[in-house]
Short mmCIF file of C-alpha atoms in Angstrom, two decimals:
data_model
loop_
_atom_site.label_atom_id
_atom_site.label_comp_id
_atom_site.label_asym_id
_atom_site.label_seq_id
_atom_site.Cartn_x
_atom_site.Cartn_y
_atom_site.Cartn_z
CA UNK A 1 8.23 10.37 24.36
CA UNK A 2 4.48 9.49 23.97
CA UNK A 3 3.18 5.83 23.46
CA UNK A 4 2.39 6.79 19.97
CA UNK A 5 5.82 8.09 19.22
CA UNK A 6 7.36 4.99 20.35
CA UNK A 7 5.02 2.82 18.19
CA UNK A 8 5.25 5.07 15.18
CA UNK A 9 9.24 5.04 15.50
CA UNK A 10 9.05 1.31 14.49
CA UNK A 11 6.04 1.92 12.05
CA UNK A 12 7.80 4.88 10.23
CA UNK A 13 11.11 3.10 10.06
CA UNK A 14 9.88 0.16 8.24
CA UNK A 15 7.31 2.18 5.99
CA UNK A 16 10.33 4.35 4.93
CA UNK A 17 12.45 1.30 4.15
CA UNK A 18 9.68 -0.14 2.10
CA UNK A 19 9.18 3.32 0.07
CA UNK A 20 12.99 3.30 -0.38
CA UNK A 21 12.86 -0.15 -1.80
CA UNK A 22 10.21 0.91 -4.39
CA UNK A 23 12.04 4.11 -5.18
CA UNK A 24 15.28 1.97 -5.63
CA UNK A 25 13.51 -0.37 -8.01
CA UNK A 26 12.39 2.77 -10.09
CA UNK A 27 15.94 4.09 -10.04
CA UNK A 28 17.43 0.88 -11.24
CA UNK A 29 14.92 0.67 -14.10
CA UNK A 30 15.71 4.22 -15.09
CA UNK A 31 19.32 3.51 -15.18
CA UNK A 32 18.87 0.42 -17.21
CA UNK A 33 16.54 2.29 -19.70
CA UNK A 34 19.69 4.49 -20.44
CA UNK A 35 22.19 1.63 -20.69
CA UNK A 36 22.98 -0.22 -24.05
CA UNK A 37 20.89 -3.31 -23.30
CA UNK A 38 17.31 -3.20 -24.65
CA UNK A 39 14.81 -3.65 -21.83
CA UNK A 40 10.97 -3.16 -22.12
CA UNK A 41 9.72 -1.79 -18.82
CA UNK A 42 5.98 -1.61 -19.82
CA UNK A 43 3.21 -0.20 -17.69
CA UNK A 44 2.56 -3.12 -15.16
CA UNK A 45 5.66 -2.95 -13.02
CA UNK A 46 5.78 0.86 -12.67
CA UNK A 47 2.07 0.98 -11.84
CA UNK A 48 2.42 -1.57 -9.28
CA UNK A 49 5.19 0.38 -7.78
CA UNK A 50 3.07 3.58 -7.73
CA UNK A 51 0.21 1.58 -6.15
CA UNK A 52 2.37 0.38 -3.40
CA UNK A 53 3.85 3.84 -2.59
CA UNK A 54 0.25 5.18 -2.55
CA UNK A 55 -0.85 2.45 -0.35
CA UNK A 56 1.98 2.95 2.01
CA UNK A 57 0.98 6.63 2.20
CA UNK A 58 -2.60 5.86 3.08
CA UNK A 59 -1.28 3.31 5.63
CA UNK A 60 0.98 5.93 7.22
CA UNK A 61 -2.10 8.33 7.64
CA UNK A 62 -4.13 5.64 9.01
CA UNK A 63 -1.52 5.37 11.86
CA UNK A 64 -1.69 9.02 12.45
CA UNK A 65 -5.56 9.04 12.63
CA UNK A 66 -5.31 6.32 15.21
CA UNK A 67 -2.62 8.10 17.30
CA UNK A 68 -4.92 8.72 20.38
CA UNK A 69 -5.95 4.89 20.38
CA UNK A 70 -2.49 3.32 20.06
CA UNK A 71 -0.95 2.13 23.16
CA UNK A 72 2.73 1.06 23.34
CA UNK A 73 2.84 -2.73 24.38
CA UNK A 74 4.31 -5.85 23.00
CA UNK A 75 1.08 -6.98 21.10
CA UNK A 76 0.97 -3.57 19.37
CA UNK A 77 4.56 -3.66 18.13
CA UNK A 78 4.15 -7.15 16.93
CA UNK A 79 1.08 -6.37 15.14
CA UNK A 80 2.75 -3.24 13.56
CA UNK A 81 5.89 -5.45 12.61
CA UNK A 82 3.64 -8.03 10.96
CA UNK A 83 1.55 -5.48 9.05
CA UNK A 84 4.52 -3.18 7.94
CA UNK A 85 6.65 -6.29 7.39
CA UNK A 86 4.17 -7.49 4.85
CA UNK A 87 4.43 -4.29 2.98
CA UNK A 88 8.24 -4.40 3.07
CA UNK A 89 8.38 -7.78 1.69
CA UNK A 90 5.78 -6.76 -1.06
CA UNK A 91 7.85 -3.67 -1.97
CA UNK A 92 11.03 -5.84 -2.42
CA UNK A 93 9.18 -8.05 -5.00
CA UNK A 94 7.94 -5.23 -7.35
CA UNK A 95 11.21 -4.69 -9.28
CA UNK A 96 13.76 -7.49 -10.08
CA UNK A 97 17.14 -7.36 -8.16
CA UNK A 98 18.99 -7.91 -11.45
CA UNK A 99 16.76 -5.94 -13.86
CA UNK A 100 19.22 -6.63 -16.88
CA UNK A 101 18.34 -10.16 -16.73
CA UNK A 102 14.62 -9.49 -17.50
CA UNK A 103 14.24 -7.98 -20.98
CA UNK A 104 10.66 -7.58 -20.45
CA UNK A 105 9.36 -6.31 -16.94
CA UNK A 106 5.95 -7.60 -17.81
CA UNK A 107 7.16 -11.13 -17.51
CA UNK A 108 8.62 -10.33 -13.97
CA UNK A 109 5.26 -8.87 -13.10
CA UNK A 110 3.38 -12.01 -14.15
CA UNK A 111 5.72 -13.92 -11.98
CA UNK A 112 5.39 -11.67 -8.79
CA UNK A 113 2.12 -9.92 -8.99
CA UNK A 114 0.10 -12.28 -6.99
CA UNK A 115 2.55 -12.24 -4.06
CA UNK A 116 2.73 -8.37 -3.98
CA UNK A 117 -1.06 -8.03 -4.43
CA UNK A 118 -1.80 -10.75 -1.92
CA UNK A 119 0.44 -8.91 0.51
CA UNK A 120 -1.19 -5.56 -0.07
CA UNK A 121 -4.60 -7.25 0.40
CA UNK A 122 -3.48 -8.99 3.57
CA UNK A 123 -2.02 -5.76 5.06
CA UNK A 124 -5.02 -3.70 4.24
CA UNK A 125 -7.51 -6.20 5.56
CA UNK A 126 -5.33 -6.49 8.74
CA UNK A 127 -5.26 -2.74 9.15
CA UNK A 128 -9.01 -2.57 8.78
CA UNK A 129 -9.50 -5.18 11.50
CA UNK A 130 -6.79 -3.34 13.53
CA UNK A 131 -8.83 -0.13 13.30
CA UNK A 132 -12.00 -1.86 14.22
CA UNK A 133 -10.28 -3.53 17.25
CA UNK A 134 -8.92 -0.18 18.32
CA UNK A 135 -12.44 1.49 17.88
CA UNK A 136 -13.80 -1.27 20.25
CA UNK A 137 -11.06 -1.28 22.81
CA UNK A 138 -10.16 2.48 22.92
CA UNK A 139 -13.19 4.46 21.43
CA UNK A 140 -12.77 8.01 20.58
CA UNK A 141 -15.33 10.71 21.66
CA UNK A 142 -18.26 11.17 19.17
CA UNK A 143 -17.72 13.44 16.42
CA UNK A 144 -20.57 16.12 16.33
CA UNK A 145 -22.95 15.48 13.53
CA UNK A 146 -22.32 18.81 12.26
CA UNK A 147 -18.75 18.05 11.71
CA UNK A 148 -19.41 15.09 9.50
CA UNK A 149 -19.44 15.54 5.80
CA UNK A 150 -21.76 12.77 4.70
CA UNK A 151 -20.84 12.86 1.01
CA UNK A 152 -17.15 12.49 1.75
CA UNK A 153 -17.87 9.77 4.14
CA UNK A 154 -19.75 7.88 1.58
CA UNK A 155 -17.03 8.48 -1.06
CA UNK A 156 -14.46 7.27 1.44
CA UNK A 157 -16.38 4.11 2.22
CA UNK A 158 -17.16 3.25 -1.53
CA UNK A 159 -13.43 3.84 -2.38
CA UNK A 160 -12.23 1.37 0.26
CA UNK A 161 -14.56 -1.32 -0.84
CA UNK A 162 -13.90 -0.82 -4.39
CA UNK A 163 -10.09 -1.09 -3.65
CA UNK A 164 -10.69 -4.32 -1.84
CA UNK A 165 -12.78 -5.72 -4.72
CA UNK A 166 -10.08 -4.58 -7.22
CA UNK A 167 -7.27 -6.19 -5.14
CA UNK A 168 -9.28 -9.54 -5.30
CA UNK A 169 -9.82 -9.17 -9.00
CA UNK A 170 -6.03 -8.64 -9.66
CA UNK A 171 -5.37 -11.99 -7.96
CA UNK A 172 -7.68 -13.70 -10.48
CA UNK A 173 -7.47 -11.94 -13.80
CA UNK A 174 -4.57 -12.78 -16.10
CA UNK A 175 -5.03 -10.19 -18.91
CA UNK A 176 -2.24 -7.76 -18.84
CA UNK A 177 -4.50 -4.91 -20.20
CA UNK A 178 -6.99 -5.63 -17.54
CA UNK A 179 -4.40 -5.53 -14.85
CA UNK A 180 -3.06 -2.20 -16.17
CA UNK A 181 -6.73 -0.84 -16.05
CA UNK A 182 -7.18 -2.20 -12.51
CA UNK A 183 -3.85 -0.92 -11.11
CA UNK A 184 -4.55 2.40 -12.56
CA UNK A 185 -8.09 2.36 -11.03
CA UNK A 186 -6.78 1.41 -7.56
CA UNK A 187 -4.17 4.28 -7.74
CA UNK A 188 -6.94 6.61 -8.62
CA UNK A 189 -9.12 5.46 -5.78
CA UNK A 190 -6.22 5.68 -3.31
CA UNK A 191 -5.85 9.26 -4.38
CA UNK A 192 -9.47 10.03 -4.12
CA UNK A 193 -9.86 8.43 -0.71
CA UNK A 194 -6.72 10.10 0.56
CA UNK A 195 -7.89 13.67 -0.22
CA UNK A 196 -11.50 12.90 0.70
CA UNK A 197 -11.81 13.39 4.46
CA UNK A 198 -15.06 12.20 6.35
CA UNK A 199 -14.70 15.08 8.54
CA UNK A 200 -14.41 18.83 7.76
#
């Protein structure tokens, strides 16, 4: 087992649990929708769930990209546990545990969104700091200039900063319509940055 495989075993387990938590929330909501009790699910909570799953997926790829820089030691495992633990806690807050007690999921979103978005923002900032530290401590060989797709690299960077700005805006804006628009925009940006690779 390589050092990366050891670290990724912890990483993958916790990320998988976080994704399972979000999917479980979607499942409970769908079951409730078929039931007799009227529940309004709306757009906010499902979009937040999709956002978390997309962000978790990009986080997973971030670890894969850093596989040659990650060393198995106690500090690495604690950092991984902290970052992925934040994601897991955020994932548990997206959907109510007893959805039948919440006739309007938008009310649940209003109650929990800042904790979820704040957790995502903290995990993303921590991962960007982590990547920078890894680049300083364990730099990779330079990529030949001919292999760099400049347009894709610019799009990737713009997407990252736009996502950061939208996370901060979501923490301050109370309008549900604006929240729907910003959640959808972050989801779109995550997809764009995910399919846009700086290197060809």
